[in-house]
Amino acid sequence: MKTMLEAAKAAKPLVANLTTEQKNAALNAMAEALLARQDAILAANAQDLEAAVGHISEVMLDRLRLTRARIGGMAQGIRDVAALPDPVGQVLEEHIRPDGLKIQKVSVPMGVIAIIYESRPNVTSDAAALALKSGNVCVLRGGKEAFRSANAIVDALRAGLASQGITENAVNLVQDTSRESAAALMTAEGYIDLLIPRGGAGLIQACVRTATVPCIATGTGICHVYVEKTADLAMALNIVENAKTSRPSVCNAEEVLLVDKAVAPAFLPMLYDRLVVHGKHPVELRLDETAAAIIPGVKAGEKDFDTEFLDYILAVKCVADVHEAVAHIAAHSTGHSEAIVTQNPEAERFFTANVDSAAVYVNASTRFTDGGEFGLGCEMGISTQKLHARGPMGLRELTTYKYIIRGNGNVR
């Protein structure tokens, strides 16, 4: 670990001083290398999947699984990052003081960014691409379930870098997947400039409690959809189905449905028919007392409205109005993504003004909280905190700034 961190630190000025053209050429070469080595990557992924069967759920196995289409998507994500404007060297603000000093606020790389993540192999290429384009070195520490896949991906990415004469130490993968290696990154002062944990609540809480290096909390998503009494119910049904079932294992999937009591007798039977009776993968509905009097389901337990299920499970609660919906979200949300389905401008205004989450939707699925969907190319994670970065973290969020002051012999 120490050798890797020293190599990453040594690479920091080399990567920070790459031109936009050099970075883009390297990114495109990394994308090509992914495609050229996809047989090796798929073989490594097959080993990971075989080892994980029986230890993780089917939903999480899908999260781990790679296909040629998914590798193609990873390569395209890298190319998309290459096509974005360079975030480094931007003059964010400038002004001239009465004494003649010209003060500029200029964007610069963070330095060495460590990412601790779990069993999503695509995070490996997304993180590496975003780090390189923003002039940063990355140190990746994946989970044991995806280690073979991540190793094969990093081998390809480093080959792409080498083909362009750029140090392979711009992208590093920790070979030890024990808790000790994660703890070492969390306390690697002098080496790590920013730590980003990307995974479940346990990982994020461990980083926040343990880290002595700067850390951005990301990821945990107890996301809500509220069907307000004026909602177009057909639209609401499509949004709820998409938010819950399109990919339940990700952090922007809906975990809690709030339904206005005025439309619950009409909407909930529609929901039951769509998600349970005719659902491609039936959803287990965990119902509060009011909802349970309308449709069949499991009685909601006290923790069900505070759980990120990451599965085909949906907690359902009936509320009196938008005020109760917002109060429930304030008490139970993780600050990730919330949505209202409504045709009432006043309800929309109250919801968007008072829900304090990173992404607040009106008549759209929470599944759009994603760097690619926001036009950021891909993302380093979804920040659920408020300092420095909030929401999908793209290139700009991976830079900091410094002041450059030009004078003419000025003294104070």
mmCIF file of C-alpha atoms in Angstrom:
data_model
loop_
_atom_site.group_PDB
_atom_site.id
_atom_site.type_symbol
_atom_site.label_atom_id
_atom_site.label_comp_id
_atom_site.label_asym_id
_atom_site.label_seq_id
_atom_site.Cartn_x
_atom_site.Cartn_y
_atom_site.Cartn_z
ATOM 1 C CA MET A 1 0.000 0.000 0.000
ATOM 2 C CA LYS A 2 2.745 2.454 0.939
ATOM 3 C CA THR A 3 4.585 1.781 -2.329
ATOM 4 C CA MET A 4 1.409 2.378 -4.308
ATOM 5 C CA LEU A 5 0.613 5.600 -2.462
ATOM 6 C CA GLU A 6 4.135 6.890 -2.986
ATOM 7 C CA ALA A 7 3.870 6.120 -6.716
ATOM 8 C CA ALA A 8 0.493 7.859 -6.885
ATOM 9 C CA LYS A 9 1.862 10.917 -5.104
ATOM 10 C CA ALA A 10 4.843 11.025 -7.470
ATOM 11 C CA ALA A 11 2.473 10.880 -10.449
ATOM 12 C CA LYS A 12 0.400 13.806 -9.171
ATOM 13 C CA PRO A 13 2.342 16.671 -10.829
ATOM 14 C CA LEU A 14 2.740 14.664 -14.048
ATOM 15 C CA VAL A 15 -1.001 14.171 -14.403
ATOM 16 C CA ALA A 16 -1.864 17.700 -13.244
ATOM 17 C CA ASN A 17 0.261 19.177 -16.020
ATOM 18 C CA LEU A 18 -1.151 17.125 -18.899
ATOM 19 C CA THR A 19 -2.690 19.208 -21.669
ATOM 20 C CA THR A 20 -6.308 18.797 -22.651
ATOM 21 C CA GLU A 21 -5.195 17.110 -25.874
ATOM 22 C CA GLN A 22 -3.014 14.620 -23.982
ATOM 23 C CA LYS A 23 -5.806 13.752 -21.584
ATOM 24 C CA ASN A 24 -8.342 13.268 -24.360
ATOM 25 C CA ALA A 25 -5.983 11.090 -26.378
ATOM 26 C CA ALA A 26 -5.312 8.962 -23.301
ATOM 27 C CA LEU A 27 -9.024 8.615 -22.546
ATOM 28 C CA ASN A 28 -9.821 7.483 -26.063
ATOM 29 C CA ALA A 29 -6.950 4.993 -25.883
ATOM 30 C CA MET A 30 -8.315 3.692 -22.572
ATOM 31 C CA ALA A 31 -11.731 3.173 -24.182
ATOM 32 C CA GLU A 32 -10.152 1.284 -27.076
ATOM 33 C CA ALA A 33 -8.134 -0.869 -24.693
ATOM 34 C CA LEU A 34 -11.305 -1.832 -22.789
ATOM 35 C CA LEU A 35 -12.881 -3.083 -26.006
ATOM 36 C CA ALA A 36 -9.714 -4.807 -27.163
ATOM 37 C CA ARG A 37 -9.444 -6.720 -23.881
ATOM 38 C CA GLN A 38 -13.109 -7.458 -23.286
ATOM 39 C CA ASP A 39 -12.612 -11.234 -23.558
ATOM 40 C CA ALA A 40 -10.166 -11.140 -20.642
ATOM 41 C CA ILE A 41 -12.472 -8.816 -18.685
ATOM 42 C CA LEU A 42 -15.491 -11.084 -19.248
ATOM 43 C CA ALA A 43 -13.481 -14.149 -18.218
ATOM 44 C CA ALA A 44 -12.447 -12.426 -14.984
ATOM 45 C CA ASN A 45 -16.040 -11.338 -14.390
ATOM 46 C CA ALA A 46 -17.274 -14.903 -14.890
ATOM 47 C CA GLN A 47 -14.925 -16.006 -12.100
ATOM 48 C CA ASP A 48 -16.265 -13.262 -9.835
ATOM 49 C CA LEU A 49 -19.857 -14.262 -10.576
ATOM 50 C CA GLU A 50 -19.148 -17.952 -9.938
ATOM 51 C CA ALA A 51 -17.558 -17.141 -6.588
ATOM 52 C CA ALA A 52 -20.428 -14.826 -5.587
ATOM 53 C CA VAL A 53 -23.327 -17.196 -6.307
ATOM 54 C CA GLY A 54 -24.997 -18.115 -3.034
ATOM 55 C CA HIS A 55 -23.331 -15.273 -1.170
ATOM 56 C CA ILE A 56 -25.144 -12.253 -2.636
ATOM 57 C CA SER A 57 -28.703 -11.738 -3.928
ATOM 58 C CA GLU A 58 -29.786 -12.102 -7.552
ATOM 59 C CA VAL A 59 -30.202 -8.331 -7.743
ATOM 60 C CA MET A 60 -26.637 -7.796 -6.548
ATOM 61 C CA LEU A 61 -25.373 -10.476 -8.940
ATOM 62 C CA ASP A 62 -26.867 -8.427 -11.754
ATOM 63 C CA ARG A 63 -25.028 -5.407 -10.406
ATOM 64 C CA LEU A 64 -21.781 -7.401 -10.588
ATOM 65 C CA ARG A 65 -22.404 -8.936 -14.018
ATOM 66 C CA LEU A 66 -20.609 -7.613 -17.109
ATOM 67 C CA THR A 67 -21.656 -8.203 -20.719
ATOM 68 C CA ARG A 68 -20.229 -7.031 -24.017
ATOM 69 C CA ALA A 69 -22.958 -4.397 -24.089
ATOM 70 C CA ARG A 70 -22.048 -3.157 -20.609
ATOM 71 C CA ILE A 71 -18.343 -3.014 -21.473
ATOM 72 C CA GLY A 72 -19.302 -1.112 -24.620
ATOM 73 C CA GLY A 73 -21.230 1.285 -22.402
ATOM 74 C CA MET A 74 -18.196 1.712 -20.142
ATOM 75 C CA ALA A 75 -16.016 2.519 -23.153
ATOM 76 C CA GLN A 76 -18.583 5.009 -24.420
ATOM 77 C CA GLY A 77 -18.692 6.606 -20.983
ATOM 78 C CA ILE A 78 -14.938 7.207 -21.190
ATOM 79 C CA ARG A 79 -15.313 8.731 -24.668
ATOM 80 C CA ASP A 80 -18.119 10.948 -23.369
ATOM 81 C CA VAL A 81 -15.777 12.258 -20.659
ATOM 82 C CA ALA A 82 -13.120 12.959 -23.298
ATOM 83 C CA ALA A 83 -15.653 15.049 -25.233
ATOM 84 C CA LEU A 84 -16.460 17.265 -22.239
ATOM 85 C CA PRO A 85 -14.725 20.610 -21.609
ATOM 86 C CA ASP A 86 -11.559 20.446 -19.523
ATOM 87 C CA PRO A 87 -12.430 21.612 -15.982
ATOM 88 C CA VAL A 88 -8.812 22.490 -15.120
ATOM 89 C CA GLY A 89 -7.399 26.000 -15.550
ATOM 90 C CA GLN A 90 -10.776 27.717 -15.769
ATOM 91 C CA VAL A 91 -10.840 31.289 -14.464
ATOM 92 C CA LEU A 92 -13.833 31.097 -12.146
ATOM 93 C CA GLU A 93 -13.702 34.702 -10.974
ATOM 94 C CA GLU A 94 -11.411 37.674 -11.445
ATOM 95 C CA HIS A 95 -11.279 41.304 -10.398
ATOM 96 C CA ILE A 96 -8.792 44.150 -10.005
ATOM 97 C CA ARG A 97 -8.369 45.771 -6.610
ATOM 98 C CA PRO A 98 -7.960 49.564 -6.116
ATOM 99 C CA ASP A 99 -4.245 48.973 -5.403
ATOM 100 C CA GLY A 100 -3.828 47.382 -8.840
ATOM 101 C CA LEU A 101 -3.653 43.727 -7.768
ATOM 102 C CA LYS A 102 -5.332 41.428 -10.291
ATOM 103 C CA ILE A 103 -6.916 38.522 -8.418
ATOM 104 C CA GLN A 104 -8.004 35.367 -10.238
ATOM 105 C CA LYS A 105 -9.730 32.300 -8.841
ATOM 106 C CA VAL A 106 -8.577 29.357 -10.998
ATOM 107 C CA SER A 107 -9.715 25.721 -11.008
ATOM 108 C CA VAL A 108 -7.018 23.124 -10.247
ATOM 109 C CA PRO A 109 -6.984 19.331 -9.668
ATOM 110 C CA MET A 110 -7.543 17.865 -6.220
ATOM 111 C CA GLY A 111 -4.418 15.707 -6.479
ATOM 112 C CA VAL A 112 -4.741 12.065 -5.470
ATOM 113 C CA ILE A 113 -8.319 10.844 -5.130
ATOM 114 C CA ALA A 114 -9.074 7.528 -3.424
ATOM 115 C CA ILE A 115 -12.348 5.761 -4.199
ATOM 116 C CA ILE A 116 -13.564 2.899 -2.017
ATOM 117 C CA TYR A 117 -16.432 1.070 -3.690
ATOM 118 C CA GLU A 118 -18.174 -2.273 -3.686
ATOM 119 C CA SER A 119 -19.321 -4.688 -6.381
ATOM 120 C CA ARG A 120 -19.980 -2.532 -9.456
ATOM 121 C CA PRO A 121 -17.182 -3.072 -11.997
ATOM 122 C CA ASN A 122 -18.225 -0.094 -14.136
ATOM 123 C CA VAL A 123 -17.258 2.246 -11.283
ATOM 124 C CA THR A 124 -13.638 1.296 -12.000
ATOM 125 C CA SER A 125 -13.607 2.802 -15.491
ATOM 126 C CA ASP A 126 -15.923 5.723 -14.635
ATOM 127 C CA ALA A 127 -13.734 6.801 -11.715
ATOM 128 C CA ALA A 128 -10.509 6.467 -13.683
ATOM 129 C CA ALA A 129 -11.863 8.500 -16.603
ATOM 130 C CA LEU A 130 -13.206 11.313 -14.458
ATOM 131 C CA ALA A 131 -10.021 11.469 -12.384
ATOM 132 C CA LEU A 132 -7.765 11.689 -15.432
ATOM 133 C CA LYS A 133 -9.827 14.326 -17.249
ATOM 134 C CA SER A 134 -9.854 16.479 -14.100
ATOM 135 C CA GLY A 135 -6.069 16.153 -13.773
ATOM 136 C CA ASN A 136 -6.145 13.809 -10.786
ATOM 137 C CA VAL A 137 -4.454 10.537 -9.931
ATOM 138 C CA CYS A 138 -6.847 7.867 -8.670
ATOM 139 C CA VAL A 139 -6.342 5.056 -6.171
ATOM 140 C CA LEU A 140 -9.173 2.537 -6.518
ATOM 141 C CA ARG A 141 -10.117 0.082 -3.812
ATOM 142 C CA GLY A 142 -12.950 -2.208 -4.950
ATOM 143 C CA GLY A 143 -14.824 -4.931 -3.110
ATOM 144 C CA LYS A 144 -13.695 -8.538 -3.008
ATOM 145 C CA GLU A 145 -16.710 -9.720 -5.036
ATOM 146 C CA ALA A 146 -15.572 -7.718 -8.076
ATOM 147 C CA PHE A 147 -11.805 -7.835 -7.602
ATOM 148 C CA ARG A 148 -10.946 -10.002 -10.620
ATOM 149 C CA SER A 149 -13.151 -7.853 -12.855
ATOM 150 C CA ALA A 150 -11.673 -4.607 -11.532
ATOM 151 C CA ASN A 151 -8.130 -5.929 -11.948
ATOM 152 C CA ALA A 152 -8.750 -6.839 -15.597
ATOM 153 C CA ILE A 153 -10.344 -3.450 -16.252
ATOM 154 C CA VAL A 154 -7.450 -1.562 -14.644
ATOM 155 C CA ASP A 155 -4.938 -3.615 -16.645
ATOM 156 C CA ALA A 156 -6.706 -2.436 -19.815
ATOM 157 C CA LEU A 157 -6.890 1.184 -18.678
ATOM 158 C CA ARG A 158 -3.198 1.251 -17.767
ATOM 159 C CA ALA A 159 -2.333 -0.239 -21.163
ATOM 160 C CA GLY A 160 -4.256 2.619 -22.770
ATOM 161 C CA LEU A 161 -2.318 5.156 -20.719
ATOM 162 C CA ALA A 162 1.026 3.551 -21.581
ATOM 163 C CA SER A 163 0.197 3.618 -25.296
ATOM 164 C CA GLN A 164 0.060 7.418 -25.035
ATOM 165 C CA GLY A 165 3.261 7.752 -23.019
ATOM 166 C CA ILE A 166 1.430 8.652 -19.812
ATOM 167 C CA THR A 167 2.413 7.159 -16.466
ATOM 168 C CA GLU A 168 0.415 4.057 -15.604
ATOM 169 C CA ASN A 169 0.436 5.262 -11.989
ATOM 170 C CA ALA A 170 -2.309 7.703 -12.899
ATOM 171 C CA VAL A 171 -4.673 4.759 -12.269
ATOM 172 C CA ASN A 172 -4.008 2.408 -9.354
ATOM 173 C CA LEU A 173 -5.919 -0.549 -7.918
ATOM 174 C CA VAL A 174 -5.355 -1.683 -4.341
ATOM 175 C CA GLN A 175 -4.656 -5.429 -4.435
ATOM 176 C CA ASP A 176 -5.723 -6.058 -0.845
ATOM 177 C CA THR A 177 -9.528 -6.110 -0.327
ATOM 178 C CA SER A 178 -9.395 -6.509 3.461
ATOM 179 C CA ARG A 179 -10.826 -3.978 5.889
ATOM 180 C CA GLU A 180 -7.273 -3.066 6.814
ATOM 181 C CA SER A 181 -6.591 -1.722 3.320
ATOM 182 C CA ALA A 182 -9.721 0.427 3.458
ATOM 183 C CA ALA A 183 -8.695 1.772 6.856
ATOM 184 C CA ALA A 184 -5.212 2.519 5.512
ATOM 185 C CA LEU A 185 -6.685 4.683 2.749
ATOM 186 C CA MET A 186 -8.958 6.465 5.192
ATOM 187 C CA THR A 187 -5.932 7.544 7.244
ATOM 188 C CA ALA A 188 -3.344 8.078 4.474
ATOM 189 C CA GLU A 189 -2.599 11.682 5.370
ATOM 190 C CA GLY A 190 -0.011 13.269 3.132
ATOM 191 C CA TYR A 191 -0.916 10.917 0.285
ATOM 192 C CA ILE A 192 -4.685 11.145 -0.264
ATOM 193 C CA ASP A 193 -6.191 14.552 -1.026
ATOM 194 C CA LEU A 194 -9.804 13.374 -1.214
ATOM 195 C CA LEU A 195 -11.554 10.129 -0.256
ATOM 196 C CA ILE A 196 -14.860 9.150 -1.867
ATOM 197 C CA PRO A 197 -16.677 6.090 -0.482
ATOM 198 C CA ARG A 198 -19.241 4.690 -2.911
ATOM 199 C CA GLY A 199 -21.417 1.888 -1.626
ATOM 200 C CA GLY A 200 -23.788 0.899 1.149
ATOM 201 C CA ALA A 201 -24.561 2.688 4.376
ATOM 202 C CA GLY A 202 -22.038 0.608 6.357
ATOM 203 C CA LEU A 203 -19.119 1.551 4.116
ATOM 204 C CA ILE A 204 -20.039 5.236 4.040
ATOM 205 C CA GLN A 205 -20.526 5.451 7.802
ATOM 206 C CA ALA A 206 -17.206 3.685 8.394
ATOM 207 C CA CYS A 207 -15.436 6.248 6.199
ATOM 208 C CA VAL A 208 -17.126 9.222 7.813
ATOM 209 C CA ARG A 209 -16.258 7.927 11.315
ATOM 210 C CA THR A 210 -12.716 6.766 10.571
ATOM 211 C CA ALA A 211 -11.278 9.008 7.869
ATOM 212 C CA THR A 212 -8.609 11.520 8.807
ATOM 213 C CA VAL A 213 -8.300 12.612 5.155
ATOM 214 C CA PRO A 214 -10.978 14.827 3.533
ATOM 215 C CA CYS A 215 -14.015 12.659 2.752
ATOM 216 C CA ILE A 216 -17.224 13.139 0.750
ATOM 217 C CA ALA A 217 -20.181 10.975 1.789
ATOM 218 C CA THR A 218 -22.041 9.511 -1.173
ATOM 219 C CA GLY A 219 -24.593 7.018 -2.167
ATOM 220 C CA THR A 220 -27.103 5.804 0.397
ATOM 221 C CA GLY A 221 -30.471 6.401 -1.212
ATOM 222 C CA ILE A 222 -33.785 6.091 0.607
ATOM 223 C CA CYS A 223 -35.570 7.752 -2.307
ATOM 224 C CA HIS A 224 -39.246 8.739 -2.178
ATOM 225 C CA VAL A 225 -41.960 9.211 -4.784
ATOM 226 C CA TYR A 226 -45.071 11.129 -3.638
ATOM 227 C CA VAL A 227 -48.281 10.773 -5.633
ATOM 228 C CA GLU A 228 -50.172 13.990 -4.883
ATOM 229 C CA LYS A 229 -53.968 14.106 -5.127
ATOM 230 C CA THR A 230 -54.019 15.974 -8.470
ATOM 231 C CA ALA A 231 -51.546 13.605 -10.133
ATOM 232 C CA ASP A 232 -52.199 11.997 -13.489
ATOM 233 C CA LEU A 233 -52.477 8.467 -12.115
ATOM 234 C CA ALA A 234 -51.335 6.756 -15.314
ATOM 235 C CA MET A 235 -48.217 8.946 -15.300
ATOM 236 C CA ALA A 236 -47.694 8.263 -11.607
ATOM 237 C CA LEU A 237 -47.908 4.516 -12.161
ATOM 238 C CA ASN A 238 -45.278 4.628 -14.916
ATOM 239 C CA ILE A 239 -42.954 6.749 -12.771
ATOM 240 C CA VAL A 240 -43.312 4.515 -9.698
ATOM 241 C CA GLU A 241 -42.743 1.356 -11.747
ATOM 242 C CA ASN A 242 -39.630 2.804 -13.374
ATOM 243 C CA ALA A 243 -38.221 4.223 -10.133
ATOM 244 C CA LYS A 244 -38.655 0.891 -8.310
ATOM 245 C CA THR A 245 -38.131 -1.850 -10.871
ATOM 246 C CA SER A 246 -35.882 -0.629 -13.715
ATOM 247 C CA ARG A 247 -32.794 -1.356 -11.592
ATOM 248 C CA PRO A 248 -33.591 -1.812 -7.901
ATOM 249 C CA SER A 249 -29.971 -2.405 -6.857
ATOM 250 C CA VAL A 250 -28.830 1.197 -7.433
ATOM 251 C CA CYS A 251 -28.935 4.161 -5.081
ATOM 252 C CA ASN A 252 -31.392 6.232 -7.161
ATOM 253 C CA ALA A 253 -34.077 3.516 -7.054
ATOM 254 C CA GLU A 254 -37.273 4.311 -5.172
ATOM 255 C CA GLU A 255 -37.597 2.701 -1.750
ATOM 256 C CA VAL A 256 -40.666 4.516 -0.368
ATOM 257 C CA LEU A 257 -43.963 5.439 -2.025
ATOM 258 C CA LEU A 258 -46.135 8.124 -0.451
ATOM 259 C CA VAL A 259 -49.726 8.305 -1.709
ATOM 260 C CA ASP A 260 -52.245 11.042 -1.003
ATOM 261 C CA LYS A 261 -55.202 9.547 0.884
ATOM 262 C CA ALA A 262 -57.600 11.254 -1.532
ATOM 263 C CA VAL A 263 -56.376 9.103 -4.455
ATOM 264 C CA ALA A 264 -55.203 6.005 -2.581
ATOM 265 C CA PRO A 265 -58.441 4.010 -3.181
ATOM 266 C CA ALA A 266 -58.041 4.527 -6.945
ATOM 267 C CA PHE A 267 -54.253 4.425 -7.252
ATOM 268 C CA LEU A 268 -53.222 1.579 -4.962
ATOM 269 C CA PRO A 269 -55.231 -1.142 -6.799
ATOM 270 C CA MET A 270 -53.616 0.072 -10.047
ATOM 271 C CA LEU A 271 -50.227 -0.183 -8.337
ATOM 272 C CA TYR A 272 -50.924 -3.702 -7.049
ATOM 273 C CA ASP A 273 -52.033 -4.883 -10.488
ATOM 274 C CA ARG A 274 -48.952 -3.392 -12.216
ATOM 275 C CA LEU A 275 -46.196 -4.264 -9.739
ATOM 276 C CA VAL A 276 -47.470 -7.468 -8.129
ATOM 277 C CA VAL A 277 -49.957 -9.229 -10.409
ATOM 278 C CA HIS A 278 -48.404 -8.370 -13.769
ATOM 279 C CA GLY A 279 -44.895 -7.325 -12.766
ATOM 280 C CA LYS A 280 -42.068 -9.024 -14.646
ATOM 281 C CA HIS A 281 -40.492 -9.426 -11.214
ATOM 282 C CA PRO A 282 -43.219 -9.057 -8.560
ATOM 283 C CA VAL A 283 -42.579 -6.368 -5.966
ATOM 284 C CA GLU A 284 -43.165 -7.029 -2.284
ATOM 285 C CA LEU A 285 -45.292 -4.174 -0.941
ATOM 286 C CA ARG A 286 -44.837 -3.269 2.724
ATOM 287 C CA LEU A 287 -47.932 -1.301 3.651
ATOM 288 C CA ASP A 288 -48.929 1.089 6.384
ATOM 289 C CA GLU A 289 -52.342 0.589 8.027
ATOM 290 C CA THR A 290 -54.271 2.757 5.556
ATOM 291 C CA ALA A 291 -52.741 1.154 2.466
ATOM 292 C CA ALA A 292 -53.219 -2.349 3.926
ATOM 293 C CA ALA A 293 -56.966 -1.702 4.150
ATOM 294 C CA ILE A 294 -57.049 -1.143 0.366
ATOM 295 C CA ILE A 295 -54.685 -3.751 -1.164
ATOM 296 C CA PRO A 296 -52.948 -6.977 -0.061
ATOM 297 C CA GLY A 297 -49.362 -6.843 1.112
ATOM 298 C CA VAL A 298 -47.013 -7.215 4.062
ATOM 299 C CA LYS A 299 -47.563 -5.049 7.118
ATOM 300 C CA ALA A 300 -44.797 -2.425 7.234
ATOM 301 C CA GLY A 301 -42.412 -2.768 10.162
ATOM 302 C CA GLU A 302 -40.957 0.156 12.067
ATOM 303 C CA LYS A 303 -37.685 0.054 10.070
ATOM 304 C CA ASP A 304 -39.201 -0.307 6.610
ATOM 305 C CA PHE A 305 -39.390 3.438 6.033
ATOM 306 C CA ASP A 306 -35.720 3.787 6.963
ATOM 307 C CA THR A 307 -34.307 0.942 4.849
ATOM 308 C CA GLU A 308 -32.460 1.022 1.542
ATOM 309 C CA PHE A 309 -33.782 -2.314 0.269
ATOM 310 C CA LEU A 310 -31.853 -2.426 -3.040
ATOM 311 C CA ASP A 311 -34.344 -5.141 -4.010
ATOM 312 C CA TYR A 312 -37.879 -5.652 -5.298
ATOM 313 C CA ILE A 313 -39.389 -4.299 -2.086
ATOM 314 C CA LEU A 314 -41.355 -1.057 -1.728
ATOM 315 C CA ALA A 315 -42.591 0.569 1.471
ATOM 316 C CA VAL A 316 -45.953 2.332 1.001
ATOM 317 C CA LYS A 317 -47.505 4.995 3.204
ATOM 318 C CA CYS A 318 -50.658 7.067 2.769
ATOM 319 C CA VAL A 319 -50.433 10.746 3.742
ATOM 320 C CA ALA A 320 -52.996 13.514 4.171
ATOM 321 C CA ASP A 321 -51.359 16.104 1.914
ATOM 322 C CA VAL A 322 -48.101 17.539 0.576
ATOM 323 C CA HIS A 323 -47.243 18.938 4.023
ATOM 324 C CA GLU A 324 -47.320 15.472 5.603
ATOM 325 C CA ALA A 325 -45.383 14.041 2.646
ATOM 326 C CA VAL A 326 -42.615 16.607 3.060
ATOM 327 C CA ALA A 327 -42.528 16.043 6.822
ATOM 328 C CA HIS A 328 -42.171 12.284 6.310
ATOM 329 C CA ILE A 329 -39.334 12.795 3.817
ATOM 330 C CA ALA A 330 -37.578 15.163 6.219
ATOM 331 C CA ALA A 331 -37.729 12.493 8.938
ATOM 332 C CA HIS A 332 -36.689 9.474 6.845
ATOM 333 C CA SER A 333 -34.787 10.571 3.718
ATOM 334 C CA THR A 334 -31.036 10.216 3.245
ATOM 335 C CA GLY A 335 -30.981 13.411 1.165
ATOM 336 C CA HIS A 336 -30.507 11.660 -2.186
ATOM 337 C CA SER A 337 -33.494 11.954 -4.570
ATOM 338 C CA GLU A 338 -37.208 12.590 -4.088
ATOM 339 C CA ALA A 339 -40.065 13.052 -6.583
ATOM 340 C CA ILE A 340 -43.576 14.465 -6.621
ATOM 341 C CA VAL A 341 -46.180 13.566 -9.238
ATOM 342 C CA THR A 342 -48.675 16.415 -9.425
ATOM 343 C CA GLN A 343 -50.652 18.779 -11.624
ATOM 344 C CA ASN A 344 -50.936 21.371 -8.839
ATOM 345 C CA PRO A 345 -48.448 24.278 -9.161
ATOM 346 C CA GLU A 346 -48.781 25.176 -5.474
ATOM 347 C CA ALA A 347 -48.047 21.596 -4.355
ATOM 348 C CA GLU A 348 -45.073 21.547 -6.745
ATOM 349 C CA ARG A 349 -43.776 24.838 -5.341
ATOM 350 C CA PHE A 350 -44.100 23.690 -1.719
ATOM 351 C CA PHE A 351 -42.441 20.322 -2.418
ATOM 352 C CA THR A 352 -39.471 21.697 -4.354
ATOM 353 C CA ALA A 353 -38.923 24.524 -1.865
ATOM 354 C CA ASN A 354 -39.069 22.369 1.256
ATOM 355 C CA VAL A 355 -37.577 18.982 0.344
ATOM 356 C CA ASP A 356 -33.896 19.225 1.281
ATOM 357 C CA SER A 357 -32.326 16.567 -0.959
ATOM 358 C CA ALA A 358 -29.624 16.671 -3.620
ATOM 359 C CA ALA A 359 -32.135 16.032 -6.432
ATOM 360 C CA VAL A 360 -35.827 16.964 -6.348
ATOM 361 C CA TYR A 361 -38.051 15.849 -9.231
ATOM 362 C CA VAL A 362 -41.433 16.952 -10.519
ATOM 363 C CA ASN A 363 -43.257 14.395 -12.689
ATOM 364 C CA ALA A 364 -40.115 12.341 -13.385
ATOM 365 C CA SER A 365 -38.459 9.200 -12.024
ATOM 366 C CA THR A 366 -35.706 9.368 -9.412
ATOM 367 C CA ARG A 367 -33.678 7.046 -11.664
ATOM 368 C CA PHE A 368 -32.370 10.089 -13.554
ATOM 369 C CA THR A 369 -30.015 11.031 -10.697
ATOM 370 C CA ASP A 370 -26.931 9.962 -12.598
ATOM 371 C CA GLY A 371 -23.909 11.724 -14.042
ATOM 372 C CA GLY A 372 -24.584 10.498 -17.559
ATOM 373 C CA GLU A 373 -28.245 11.513 -17.447
ATOM 374 C CA PHE A 374 -27.250 14.957 -16.141
ATOM 375 C CA GLY A 375 -24.813 15.454 -19.016
ATOM 376 C CA LEU A 376 -21.686 14.982 -16.888
ATOM 377 C CA GLY A 377 -20.357 12.035 -18.929
ATOM 378 C CA CYS A 378 -20.387 9.705 -15.944
ATOM 379 C CA GLU A 379 -20.026 10.241 -12.220
ATOM 380 C CA MET A 380 -17.731 9.585 -9.294
ATOM 381 C CA GLY A 381 -20.745 9.101 -7.041
ATOM 382 C CA ILE A 382 -23.831 10.901 -5.748
ATOM 383 C CA SER A 383 -22.927 13.250 -2.918
ATOM 384 C CA THR A 384 -25.624 13.460 -0.259
ATOM 385 C CA GLN A 385 -23.798 16.094 1.756
ATOM 386 C CA LYS A 386 -23.712 19.859 1.206
ATOM 387 C CA LEU A 387 -20.071 20.941 1.466
ATOM 388 C CA HIS A 388 -18.068 21.235 -1.768
ATOM 389 C CA ALA A 389 -20.218 18.835 -3.848
ATOM 390 C CA ARG A 390 -23.866 17.785 -3.896
ATOM 391 C CA GLY A 391 -25.642 15.345 -6.215
ATOM 392 C CA PRO A 392 -23.882 13.615 -9.137
ATOM 393 C CA MET A 393 -20.157 14.330 -8.932
ATOM 394 C CA GLY A 394 -18.691 15.066 -12.342
ATOM 395 C CA LEU A 395 -15.533 16.779 -13.497
ATOM 396 C CA ARG A 396 -16.088 20.151 -11.851
ATOM 397 C CA GLU A 397 -16.678 18.499 -8.474
ATOM 398 C CA LEU A 398 -13.267 16.799 -8.740
ATOM 399 C CA THR A 399 -11.430 20.111 -8.882
ATOM 400 C CA THR A 400 -10.708 22.690 -6.252
ATOM 401 C CA TYR A 401 -9.337 26.190 -6.855
ATOM 402 C CA LYS A 402 -6.527 28.486 -5.926
ATOM 403 C CA TYR A 403 -6.051 32.224 -6.140
ATOM 404 C CA ILE A 404 -3.453 33.654 -8.497
ATOM 405 C CA ILE A 405 -2.577 37.283 -7.744
ATOM 406 C CA ARG A 406 -0.605 39.472 -10.097
ATOM 407 C CA GLY A 407 0.905 42.757 -9.017
ATOM 408 C CA ASN A 408 3.548 45.294 -9.992
ATOM 409 C CA GLY A 409 5.782 45.546 -6.981
ATOM 410 C CA ASN A 410 2.822 45.869 -4.585
ATOM 411 C CA VAL A 411 3.611 45.830 -0.866
ATOM 412 C CA ARG A 412 1.199 46.079 2.043
#
